[in-house]
Coordinates of C-alpha atoms in Angstrom, one line a residue:
Chain A
M1 CA -111.1 71.5 -34.0
T2 CA -109.2 74.6 -32.5
E3 CA -105.9 73.6 -34.2
D4 CA -107.2 73.6 -37.4
K5 CA -108.8 77.2 -37.5
T6 CA -105.1 78.5 -35.7
S7 CA -102.7 76.9 -37.5
I8 CA -101.1 77.8 -40.2
P9 CA -100.5 76.0 -43.9
D10 CA -97.3 75.6 -45.2
A11 CA -94.9 75.6 -48.8
H12 CA -97.6 72.7 -49.6
G13 CA -100.2 74.6 -48.6
Q14 CA -100.9 71.4 -46.8
K15 CA -101.8 72.2 -42.4
R16 CA -99.0 72.6 -40.1
R17 CA -99.6 71.3 -37.4
L18 CA -99.8 72.8 -33.7
P19 CA -98.7 72.2 -31.5
P20 CA -95.1 70.6 -33.8
S21 CA -94.3 67.9 -31.1
R22 CA -98.3 66.2 -30.4
G23 CA -98.0 64.5 -34.0
S24 CA -93.9 63.1 -34.1
R25 CA -93.0 59.0 -33.9
K26 CA -91.9 60.0 -30.9
T27 CA -94.3 61.6 -29.0
R28 CA -96.7 58.9 -30.8
Q29 CA -95.6 56.2 -29.2
A30 CA -95.0 57.6 -25.9
A31 CA -98.3 58.2 -25.5
W32 CA -99.0 54.5 -26.5
L33 CA -96.9 53.3 -23.3
F34 CA -98.7 55.9 -20.7
V35 CA -101.7 54.8 -22.0
A36 CA -100.9 51.1 -22.3
P37 CA -101.3 50.1 -18.5
A38 CA -104.7 51.6 -18.7
F39 CA -105.7 50.4 -21.5
L40 CA -104.9 46.7 -20.4
A41 CA -106.8 46.5 -16.5
Y42 CA -109.3 48.2 -18.6
A43 CA -108.8 45.4 -21.3
A44 CA -108.6 42.8 -18.9
F45 CA -110.8 43.5 -16.6
V46 CA -113.8 45.6 -18.5
L47 CA -113.8 45.1 -22.3
V48 CA -113.0 41.0 -22.2
P49 CA -115.2 40.5 -19.4
L50 CA -117.5 42.6 -21.3
G51 CA -117.2 41.0 -25.0
M52 CA -117.9 37.0 -22.2
S53 CA -120.9 39.1 -21.2
I54 CA -122.6 38.7 -24.6
Y55 CA -120.6 35.9 -25.5
Y56 CA -122.6 33.5 -22.7
S57 CA -126.0 35.1 -23.5
L58 CA -126.0 33.8 -26.4
L59 CA -125.6 30.0 -25.3
R60 CA -127.4 28.1 -22.8
W61 CA -124.3 26.7 -20.1
D62 CA -124.7 26.1 -16.4
G63 CA -121.4 27.2 -15.9
I64 CA -120.1 23.5 -15.7
G65 CA -121.6 21.3 -17.9
K66 CA -121.0 21.5 -21.7
A67 CA -122.7 24.5 -23.1
S68 CA -125.2 24.8 -25.7
F69 CA -125.7 27.9 -29.0
H70 CA -129.2 29.3 -27.5
G71 CA -129.5 32.4 -30.5
L72 CA -131.0 34.7 -28.5
R73 CA -134.0 33.2 -27.0
N74 CA -132.5 34.5 -24.0
Y75 CA -133.2 37.5 -24.6
V76 CA -136.9 36.9 -25.3
T77 CA -136.9 34.8 -22.9
V78 CA -135.3 38.6 -21.2
L79 CA -137.7 40.1 -22.6
T80 CA -141.2 38.4 -22.2
D81 CA -141.0 36.4 -19.2
S82 CA -143.4 37.8 -16.8
D83 CA -141.2 37.6 -13.9
L84 CA -138.1 39.6 -15.2
L85 CA -139.8 43.1 -16.7
Q86 CA -141.8 43.2 -13.6
I87 CA -138.2 43.0 -12.2
I88 CA -137.1 45.1 -14.5
G89 CA -140.0 47.4 -14.0
N90 CA -139.2 47.2 -9.8
A91 CA -135.7 48.6 -11.1
F92 CA -137.8 51.8 -12.5
Q93 CA -139.8 52.2 -9.6
L94 CA -137.1 52.5 -7.9
V95 CA -136.3 54.8 -10.4
L96 CA -138.8 57.6 -9.2
Y97 CA -138.2 56.7 -5.5
F98 CA -134.4 57.8 -5.8
T99 CA -134.1 60.2 -8.4
L100 CA -138.1 61.6 -7.4
I101 CA -137.2 62.4 -3.7
P102 CA -133.6 63.5 -4.3
V103 CA -134.3 66.0 -6.8
L104 CA -137.8 67.7 -5.9
L105 CA -136.6 67.3 -1.4
G106 CA -133.1 69.0 -2.8
L107 CA -134.8 71.9 -4.4
A108 CA -136.8 73.2 -2.0
V109 CA -134.0 72.4 0.1
A110 CA -131.6 73.7 -2.0
S111 CA -133.5 77.3 -2.4
A112 CA -135.1 77.5 1.2
I113 CA -131.5 77.4 2.2
R114 CA -130.1 79.5 -0.6
S115 CA -127.9 81.3 1.2
H116 CA -127.2 80.1 4.4
M117 CA -124.5 77.5 4.6
D118 CA -121.8 79.4 5.4
G119 CA -119.6 80.1 8.7
R120 CA -120.0 76.4 10.6
F121 CA -123.4 75.9 9.8
G122 CA -122.5 75.4 7.2
T123 CA -119.6 72.9 8.0
L124 CA -122.2 71.5 10.9
T125 CA -124.6 70.9 7.6
R126 CA -122.0 69.3 4.5
T127 CA -120.0 66.3 7.3
V128 CA -123.6 65.5 8.7
L129 CA -125.6 65.9 5.3
F130 CA -122.6 63.6 3.7
L131 CA -122.1 60.8 5.7
P132 CA -124.5 58.5 4.0
Q133 CA -121.9 58.9 1.0
V134 CA -118.9 57.5 3.1
I135 CA -120.9 54.2 4.8
P136 CA -120.7 51.1 3.0
L137 CA -125.1 50.6 1.1
V138 CA -125.1 48.3 3.4
A139 CA -124.2 49.5 6.2
A140 CA -127.7 51.6 5.0
G141 CA -129.5 48.8 4.4
I142 CA -129.1 47.4 7.7
A143 CA -130.2 50.8 9.7
W144 CA -132.1 50.7 7.8
S145 CA -134.0 47.9 7.7
W146 CA -134.1 48.5 11.9
M147 CA -136.2 51.4 11.5
F148 CA -138.6 49.6 9.9
A149 CA -138.5 45.9 11.5
S150 CA -141.6 45.4 13.8
T151 CA -140.4 47.7 16.9
G152 CA -138.3 50.0 15.3
L153 CA -138.8 53.8 15.0
V154 CA -141.0 54.0 11.9
N155 CA -143.8 51.3 13.6
Q156 CA -142.5 53.0 16.8
T157 CA -143.6 56.8 16.1
L158 CA -146.3 55.7 14.3
K159 CA -147.8 54.2 17.4
A160 CA -146.9 57.1 19.0
I161 CA -149.0 59.3 17.3
G162 CA -151.8 57.4 17.1
L163 CA -151.7 55.7 14.0
S164 CA -151.1 51.8 15.1
S165 CA -153.2 50.7 12.7
W166 CA -151.2 51.7 10.1
A167 CA -147.3 50.1 11.7
R168 CA -146.1 46.5 9.9
G169 CA -143.5 44.8 9.2
W170 CA -142.6 47.5 6.1
L171 CA -139.9 45.3 4.6
G172 CA -141.9 41.7 5.1
D173 CA -145.2 43.9 3.2
F174 CA -146.1 43.4 0.4
V175 CA -147.2 46.2 -1.8
W176 CA -144.8 48.3 1.4
A177 CA -141.1 46.2 0.5
L178 CA -140.4 48.8 -2.6
P179 CA -141.2 51.7 -1.6
A180 CA -139.5 50.8 1.5
V181 CA -136.3 50.4 -0.2
G182 CA -137.4 53.1 -1.8
I183 CA -136.8 55.7 1.0
I184 CA -133.6 54.0 2.0
G185 CA -132.1 54.5 -1.7
A186 CA -133.6 58.6 -1.1
W187 CA -131.7 58.7 2.3
V188 CA -129.1 58.0 1.0
L189 CA -129.0 60.6 -2.3
L190 CA -130.8 63.4 -1.0
G191 CA -127.9 65.0 0.9
L192 CA -125.8 64.8 -1.7
C193 CA -128.4 65.9 -4.0
T194 CA -129.3 68.8 -1.9
M195 CA -125.2 69.8 -1.7
L196 CA -124.9 70.2 -5.6
L197 CA -128.0 72.2 -5.7
V198 CA -126.9 74.5 -3.3
T199 CA -123.8 74.4 -4.4
G200 CA -125.8 75.2 -8.0
I201 CA -127.2 78.5 -6.4
T202 CA -124.7 80.4 -5.2
K203 CA -123.3 80.4 -8.2
I204 CA -126.7 81.9 -10.0
D205 CA -125.5 85.4 -9.9
P206 CA -127.1 87.4 -7.1
S207 CA -128.2 90.5 -9.0
L208 CA -130.9 88.2 -11.3
Y209 CA -132.1 87.5 -8.0
E210 CA -132.4 91.4 -6.9
A211 CA -133.4 92.4 -10.8
A212 CA -136.7 89.9 -10.1
R213 CA -137.7 91.4 -6.8
L214 CA -137.1 94.8 -8.1
D215 CA -140.2 93.5 -10.7
G216 CA -142.5 92.0 -7.5
A217 CA -141.1 88.9 -8.9
R218 CA -143.1 86.5 -6.1
P219 CA -140.2 83.1 -4.6
W220 CA -142.7 81.2 -7.2
H221 CA -141.6 82.8 -9.7
E222 CA -138.3 83.4 -8.4
F223 CA -138.6 79.3 -8.5
R224 CA -139.7 78.9 -11.8
Y225 CA -138.1 81.1 -14.0
I226 CA -134.2 82.3 -11.6
T227 CA -132.9 79.3 -10.2
L228 CA -134.6 76.1 -11.9
P229 CA -133.6 77.0 -15.2
G230 CA -130.0 78.1 -13.7
L231 CA -129.4 75.1 -12.2
R232 CA -130.2 72.6 -15.9
Q233 CA -126.4 71.0 -14.8
E234 CA -126.5 70.3 -11.3
I235 CA -130.0 68.3 -11.8
G236 CA -128.8 66.6 -15.2
V237 CA -125.9 65.3 -12.6
C238 CA -128.9 64.9 -9.9
I239 CA -130.9 62.7 -12.1
T240 CA -127.7 60.9 -13.8
V241 CA -126.7 59.7 -10.2
T242 CA -129.2 58.5 -9.0
V243 CA -130.6 57.4 -11.6
I244 CA -127.8 54.7 -12.1
A245 CA -128.0 53.7 -8.5
A246 CA -131.2 52.7 -8.7
L247 CA -131.6 50.9 -11.4
A248 CA -127.4 49.4 -11.1
S249 CA -128.7 49.0 -7.1
F250 CA -127.6 45.1 -5.4
D251 CA -125.8 46.2 -2.1
I252 CA -129.4 47.8 -0.8
V253 CA -131.3 45.7 -1.7
Y254 CA -129.3 42.3 -1.0
I255 CA -129.2 43.4 2.4
S256 CA -132.5 44.4 3.8
T257 CA -135.0 42.5 1.7
Q258 CA -133.1 40.1 -0.4
G259 CA -135.7 40.1 -3.4
G260 CA -138.7 39.4 -1.9
P261 CA -141.5 38.8 -0.3
G262 CA -142.0 36.9 -3.8
I263 CA -140.6 39.2 -6.4
T264 CA -141.8 42.4 -5.2
T265 CA -137.9 44.4 -4.7
T266 CA -135.7 42.0 -6.8
V267 CA -133.7 43.7 -9.1
P268 CA -131.9 43.5 -12.1
G269 CA -129.2 43.4 -10.4
L270 CA -129.7 41.0 -7.6
E271 CA -131.5 38.5 -9.9
I272 CA -128.5 38.5 -12.2
Y273 CA -126.8 37.9 -9.3
R274 CA -129.1 34.9 -8.5
L275 CA -129.1 33.1 -11.2
A276 CA -125.5 33.0 -12.5
F277 CA -125.1 32.3 -8.6
A278 CA -127.5 30.7 -7.5
H279 CA -129.5 29.0 -10.2
R280 CA -126.9 28.6 -12.7
Q281 CA -128.5 29.5 -15.8
V282 CA -125.7 31.8 -16.5
G283 CA -126.8 31.9 -20.1
L284 CA -130.4 33.9 -19.5
A285 CA -128.3 36.1 -16.4
S286 CA -125.8 36.9 -19.1
A287 CA -128.8 38.3 -21.6
L288 CA -130.5 39.7 -18.5
A289 CA -126.9 41.8 -17.8
I290 CA -126.4 43.3 -20.9
V291 CA -130.0 44.3 -21.3
L292 CA -129.4 45.8 -18.0
M293 CA -126.4 48.2 -19.0
V294 CA -128.6 48.9 -22.7
L295 CA -131.7 49.9 -20.2
V296 CA -128.7 52.6 -17.8
L297 CA -127.4 53.9 -21.4
I298 CA -130.2 54.8 -23.3
T299 CA -132.0 56.1 -19.8
I300 CA -129.3 58.2 -19.4
A301 CA -128.7 59.8 -22.3
P302 CA -131.8 61.3 -22.7
V303 CA -130.9 63.1 -19.3
Q304 CA -127.7 64.5 -20.3
W305 CA -129.0 65.7 -23.8
F306 CA -131.5 67.9 -21.5
T307 CA -129.2 68.9 -19.9
R308 CA -125.9 69.1 -20.7
D309 CA -125.0 72.8 -21.1
K310 CA -125.2 74.1 -24.7
K311 CA -122.1 76.2 -26.5
Chain B
M1 CA -126.1 88.7 7.1
K2 CA -126.5 87.5 10.2
T3 CA -130.6 89.4 11.0
A4 CA -132.5 85.5 12.1
T5 CA -135.1 86.8 9.4
P6 CA -138.3 85.4 9.7
N7 CA -136.3 84.2 6.4
T8 CA -133.3 82.2 8.2
L9 CA -135.1 81.2 11.0
L10 CA -137.5 78.6 8.5
A11 CA -134.1 77.8 6.3
R12 CA -132.0 77.4 9.6
G13 CA -134.9 74.8 11.5
L14 CA -135.0 73.0 7.3
I15 CA -131.1 72.5 8.1
I16 CA -132.0 71.0 11.3
L17 CA -135.0 69.4 9.8
L18 CA -132.8 67.4 7.3
M19 CA -129.9 67.0 9.7
I20 CA -132.5 64.7 12.4
V21 CA -133.7 63.2 9.5
T22 CA -129.6 61.5 8.1
L23 CA -129.1 61.2 11.8
L24 CA -131.8 59.6 12.7
P25 CA -130.6 55.9 11.4
F26 CA -127.1 55.2 13.6
L27 CA -129.6 57.0 16.6
S28 CA -131.9 54.5 16.4
M29 CA -128.7 51.5 15.7
L30 CA -126.5 53.6 18.8
S31 CA -129.5 53.0 21.5
A32 CA -130.3 49.1 19.7
A33 CA -126.4 48.2 20.0
L34 CA -126.7 49.0 24.0
A35 CA -130.1 47.5 24.6
P36 CA -128.4 43.5 27.1
Q37 CA -128.1 40.7 24.5
G38 CA -130.5 38.7 23.8
T39 CA -133.0 42.0 24.5
Y40 CA -136.0 42.8 21.1
P41 CA -135.0 46.5 22.2
N42 CA -137.8 49.7 21.3
G43 CA -136.4 51.6 17.7
L44 CA -135.4 55.0 20.0
Q45 CA -135.1 54.2 23.2
W46 CA -131.8 55.3 25.4
P47 CA -132.5 52.3 28.0
A48 CA -132.0 52.5 31.5
D49 CA -128.5 49.9 32.0
P50 CA -126.8 50.9 28.7
Q51 CA -124.6 47.9 27.0
W52 CA -121.2 49.2 26.4
G53 CA -120.4 45.8 26.3
N54 CA -122.1 44.8 23.6
F55 CA -119.7 46.7 21.0
V56 CA -116.5 45.0 22.2
R57 CA -118.2 41.6 22.3
A58 CA -118.9 42.6 19.0
F59 CA -115.5 43.9 18.1
E60 CA -114.7 40.0 18.9
V61 CA -117.7 38.2 17.4
A62 CA -116.9 40.9 13.9
R63 CA -112.5 40.2 14.1
M64 CA -112.8 43.0 13.9
D65 CA -108.6 43.8 13.1
Q66 CA -108.8 41.2 10.9
L67 CA -111.2 43.0 8.1
L68 CA -109.9 46.0 9.9
L69 CA -106.2 44.2 8.1
S70 CA -107.8 42.4 5.4
S71 CA -110.2 46.5 3.4
T72 CA -106.2 48.5 4.2
L73 CA -104.2 45.5 1.7
I74 CA -106.7 45.8 -0.3
V75 CA -106.7 48.8 0.0
L76 CA -103.6 49.8 -0.9
G77 CA -103.7 46.7 -3.3
V78 CA -106.3 48.9 -5.5
V79 CA -106.0 52.2 -5.2
P80 CA -102.2 53.5 -5.6
I81 CA -101.6 51.1 -9.1
S82 CA -105.1 52.6 -9.9
V83 CA -103.5 56.3 -9.2
L84 CA -100.5 55.7 -10.4
I85 CA -102.0 54.2 -14.3
S86 CA -104.9 56.2 -15.2
T87 CA -102.5 59.4 -13.9
M88 CA -100.0 58.3 -16.6
A89 CA -102.6 57.5 -19.3
G90 CA -104.9 60.9 -18.5
Y91 CA -101.1 62.6 -19.5
G92 CA -101.2 60.4 -22.8
L93 CA -104.6 61.4 -23.6
A94 CA -104.5 64.9 -22.9
K95 CA -101.5 66.1 -24.0
L96 CA -99.6 63.2 -26.7
T97 CA -102.6 62.1 -29.0
S98 CA -104.5 64.7 -30.9
N99 CA -108.1 64.4 -32.7
K100 CA -107.3 61.1 -34.4
Y101 CA -106.6 59.1 -31.9
K102 CA -110.2 60.4 -30.3
W103 CA -111.5 57.1 -29.8
L104 CA -109.6 55.9 -27.3
Y105 CA -110.6 57.9 -25.6
L106 CA -114.0 57.8 -26.8
V107 CA -114.1 53.4 -25.6
F108 CA -112.5 54.2 -21.5
V109 CA -115.4 56.1 -21.5
F110 CA -117.9 54.1 -22.4
G111 CA -117.1 52.0 -19.7
L112 CA -118.4 55.3 -17.1
T113 CA -121.9 53.8 -16.6
L114 CA -121.3 50.5 -16.8
P115 CA -122.9 49.1 -13.6
F116 CA -120.6 46.0 -12.0
E117 CA -123.7 43.9 -12.6
A118 CA -123.4 43.1 -16.0
V119 CA -119.5 41.6 -15.7
I120 CA -119.7 40.1 -12.6
T121 CA -120.4 36.7 -14.1
P122 CA -117.6 36.4 -16.6
L123 CA -115.8 37.7 -13.6
Y124 CA -116.5 34.8 -11.8
Y125 CA -114.9 32.5 -14.6
E126 CA -112.1 34.9 -15.2
V127 CA -110.9 34.9 -12.1
R128 CA -110.8 31.1 -11.4
A129 CA -108.8 30.6 -14.7
L130 CA -106.4 32.5 -12.6
G131 CA -107.0 30.0 -10.4
L132 CA -107.7 33.8 -7.4
L133 CA -110.4 33.7 -6.5
N134 CA -111.1 33.0 -2.4
T135 CA -108.1 35.7 -2.4
R136 CA -107.6 39.6 -2.2
F137 CA -106.2 39.3 -5.2
A138 CA -109.4 38.8 -6.6
I139 CA -110.8 41.7 -6.0
I140 CA -108.4 43.7 -6.2
L141 CA -106.7 43.2 -10.5
P142 CA -110.8 43.6 -11.2
L143 CA -110.8 46.8 -9.4
I144 CA -108.3 48.4 -10.8
G145 CA -109.7 48.0 -14.3
L146 CA -113.7 48.2 -13.1
Y147 CA -112.0 52.4 -11.8
M148 CA -110.3 52.5 -15.2
P149 CA -112.8 54.9 -17.0
F150 CA -113.5 57.1 -13.3
S151 CA -110.1 57.2 -13.1
V152 CA -109.0 58.4 -16.6
Y153 CA -111.7 61.0 -17.4
W154 CA -110.8 62.3 -14.3
M155 CA -107.3 63.2 -15.2
R156 CA -107.7 63.6 -18.5
A157 CA -110.6 66.0 -17.9
H158 CA -107.2 67.7 -15.2
F159 CA -105.0 67.8 -18.4
L160 CA -106.9 69.4 -20.5
N161 CA -106.0 72.1 -19.1
V162 CA -103.1 72.0 -17.7
P163 CA -101.7 74.6 -20.4
H164 CA -99.4 73.6 -23.0
D165 CA -96.0 76.4 -22.5
L166 CA -95.6 73.7 -19.2
T167 CA -94.6 71.4 -21.8
E168 CA -92.5 72.9 -24.0
A169 CA -90.8 75.1 -21.2
A170 CA -89.8 71.5 -20.0
Q171 CA -89.3 70.1 -23.5
L172 CA -87.0 73.2 -24.5
D173 CA -85.0 72.5 -21.3
G174 CA -84.2 68.8 -22.6
A175 CA -87.1 67.3 -20.6
T176 CA -87.7 63.2 -21.8
R177 CA -91.4 63.2 -21.5
W178 CA -91.4 60.2 -18.9
K179 CA -89.4 63.5 -17.1
E180 CA -91.3 66.1 -17.2
F181 CA -94.4 63.6 -16.4
W182 CA -93.6 63.3 -13.1
L183 CA -90.7 66.3 -12.5
V184 CA -94.3 68.9 -14.2
Q185 CA -97.5 67.6 -13.9
V186 CA -98.1 65.9 -11.4
P187 CA -96.9 67.9 -9.3
L188 CA -99.0 70.5 -10.3
A189 CA -101.4 67.1 -10.7
R190 CA -102.0 66.7 -6.8
P191 CA -105.2 68.7 -6.0
A192 CA -106.8 66.2 -8.9
I193 CA -105.1 63.3 -7.6
M194 CA -105.7 63.8 -4.4
S195 CA -109.6 63.7 -5.1
L196 CA -109.8 60.4 -6.9
T197 CA -107.0 58.9 -4.7
I198 CA -110.8 59.2 -1.6
L199 CA -113.2 58.2 -4.2
L200 CA -111.5 55.3 -5.2
F201 CA -111.2 54.4 -1.5
L202 CA -114.4 55.1 -0.6
W203 CA -115.5 52.9 -2.9
T204 CA -113.0 50.2 -2.5
W205 CA -113.5 50.0 1.3
N206 CA -117.5 50.0 0.3
Q207 CA -117.2 47.4 -2.2
F208 CA -120.0 45.0 -2.4
L209 CA -120.3 43.0 -4.7
L210 CA -117.1 41.4 -5.8
P211 CA -116.4 40.4 -2.1
V212 CA -119.6 38.9 -2.2
V213 CA -119.2 37.2 -5.4
L214 CA -115.6 36.2 -5.6
V215 CA -114.9 36.2 -2.8
Q216 CA -116.0 33.8 -0.4
D217 CA -114.0 34.2 3.4
P218 CA -115.4 36.8 5.4
M219 CA -111.8 37.9 6.7
Q220 CA -110.6 38.2 3.1
R221 CA -113.1 40.3 2.0
T222 CA -113.4 44.5 2.7
M223 CA -115.4 45.6 5.1
A224 CA -118.6 46.2 4.1
G225 CA -118.9 42.3 2.3
A226 CA -117.4 41.2 5.8
L227 CA -121.2 43.0 6.9
G228 CA -122.9 41.4 4.9
A229 CA -121.8 38.0 6.1
F230 CA -121.6 39.4 10.0
Q231 CA -125.5 40.1 9.0
G232 CA -126.5 36.5 7.6
Q233 CA -124.5 35.1 11.0
W234 CA -126.0 38.0 13.8
G235 CA -128.6 39.2 11.4
T236 CA -130.7 37.7 14.4
D237 CA -129.4 39.0 17.3
I238 CA -130.3 43.2 17.2
P239 CA -128.1 45.0 19.4
L240 CA -125.3 43.3 18.9
L241 CA -126.0 43.3 14.7
C242 CA -125.9 47.0 15.4
A243 CA -123.0 47.1 17.1
G244 CA -120.9 45.9 14.7
S245 CA -123.1 47.7 11.9
L246 CA -121.6 50.0 13.5
L247 CA -118.3 49.5 14.1
I248 CA -118.3 48.4 11.4
L249 CA -119.1 51.8 9.7
T250 CA -117.2 54.1 12.1
P251 CA -113.3 53.5 10.0
T252 CA -114.4 55.7 6.7
V253 CA -116.7 58.3 9.2
A254 CA -113.2 59.4 11.5
L255 CA -111.3 59.7 8.4
F256 CA -114.1 61.0 6.9
L257 CA -114.3 64.0 9.8
V258 CA -110.6 64.5 10.0
F259 CA -110.1 65.1 6.3
Q260 CA -113.6 66.8 6.1
R261 CA -112.5 69.4 3.9
Q262 CA -110.9 67.3 1.1
F263 CA -114.0 64.6 1.5
V264 CA -117.1 66.3 0.6
A265 CA -114.9 68.1 -2.1
A266 CA -113.8 65.4 -3.5
L267 CA -117.5 63.6 -3.3
M268 CA -119.0 67.1 -5.5
Q269 CA -116.5 66.4 -7.7
G270 CA -117.0 63.8 -9.0
A271 CA -120.0 63.5 -9.1
V272 CA -119.9 66.3 -11.1
K273 CA -117.8 64.7 -13.1
G274 CA -119.3 61.0 -13.6

């Protein structure tokens, strides 16, 4: 848009596009040649499958035999079946753990350690906190399955501090399995969020804090009126990343609980996999897949809207 | 700056606590990995007689050498092509198209938040129709497509910030678009390309869903995919499972420790842009 404002009307009173080369036929051809390979790969393995997903979602199909047209009935099932609704609900419960813990704890830690991240100690901190981002989620799942096992570290600690009655097989417990899975996600994402927030804080003008202190602001006020508004964008990024991780989770759940006990930890990603490849309900699996995609989009959109820098 | 005020101590204490929380699961796995075979160890307890041999056995049982080879082949199939064609597309979209073609970019961006689960079922049938099921191409080809939204977004953002004078200067010197791209733009884009390479390497190496669905044989999978099969097979042998898991995460952790600075920068930017 800015280009148009700087352009100069030519002899015919039409706007001349700047830079002049951009609109020419040759440039357009070159543009297509540069973009085409990426677009073909994207089309072949994302756009076409997505279209197929939508098509499958309208079918009643076992993946082998003849498919019959099923209209929107698969979607009605996804949105009314109590099991499937619980599974979608599970994903949103995971958002609470995957998002709230890393963001709130990250905020607390980041504002406390604001100016202590330079030098060797800072490098060491960064390295350690990024470890969960580098290893496969499956490995995190295995590590934490062991932590939550009956003789694992969580129960060992509880027994050591005299809370033996609390000890249990966490991942097999109908009440505690989902929170336990949530803790695994929180552990994976906590370091990343903390570091993003620390970086955000170091970008806030230090004179703001000095001025606040001269005005007699308490730490809480500093946090509320300087740190929090200054971190708007970074908080937005953390929420976006963690919400997607929760709603589209698969690896951690597949490894740590396989959705059990019952369906207490089943998430949409796992259910799509099961419906399509174990129960041979390709149509229903596809409808759930489309619903999952839409849920991610409508959950992320307002976060992006509220936390982007208003320019 | 160096004075240890109570605040500094509190901050350091918090950081150290956070680091311990991050490291505990790894330590717990290590202590279990060293327990005698067939025992059911305790969460965190240094064994009286550490069985380092468990790692040797896990190496053999998991066929680590083959897994390394397989993951490397997959990464080599995915990353160079993805980086090349997304760099080209990023350049094309940032420098060669006007606002009229914004829709093309928006079509790419649309895929940014797409969960892989949303397309995994049709991908299975597509890959089967291509006759590639149970080969590494079943992982390689779809991943190239699935990484395009992010990669194109990433490279376009870089090229938007390159001053336009450069293009004009190159053209005055008589360079074709293709020459300008390779001789002027790509060398300048090296930091962006480097970060993208690291991210795509990590995501490919750690990819789990595609290998599990599209490839039966664990030896043709990524490390992460193979770990799933390993857990299925040895899930009850805690020492061996922990030793195997630690071995399987060693390669990326080692690379990460060597290129720590670049990895951290890439992961941070990746999160911000994604």
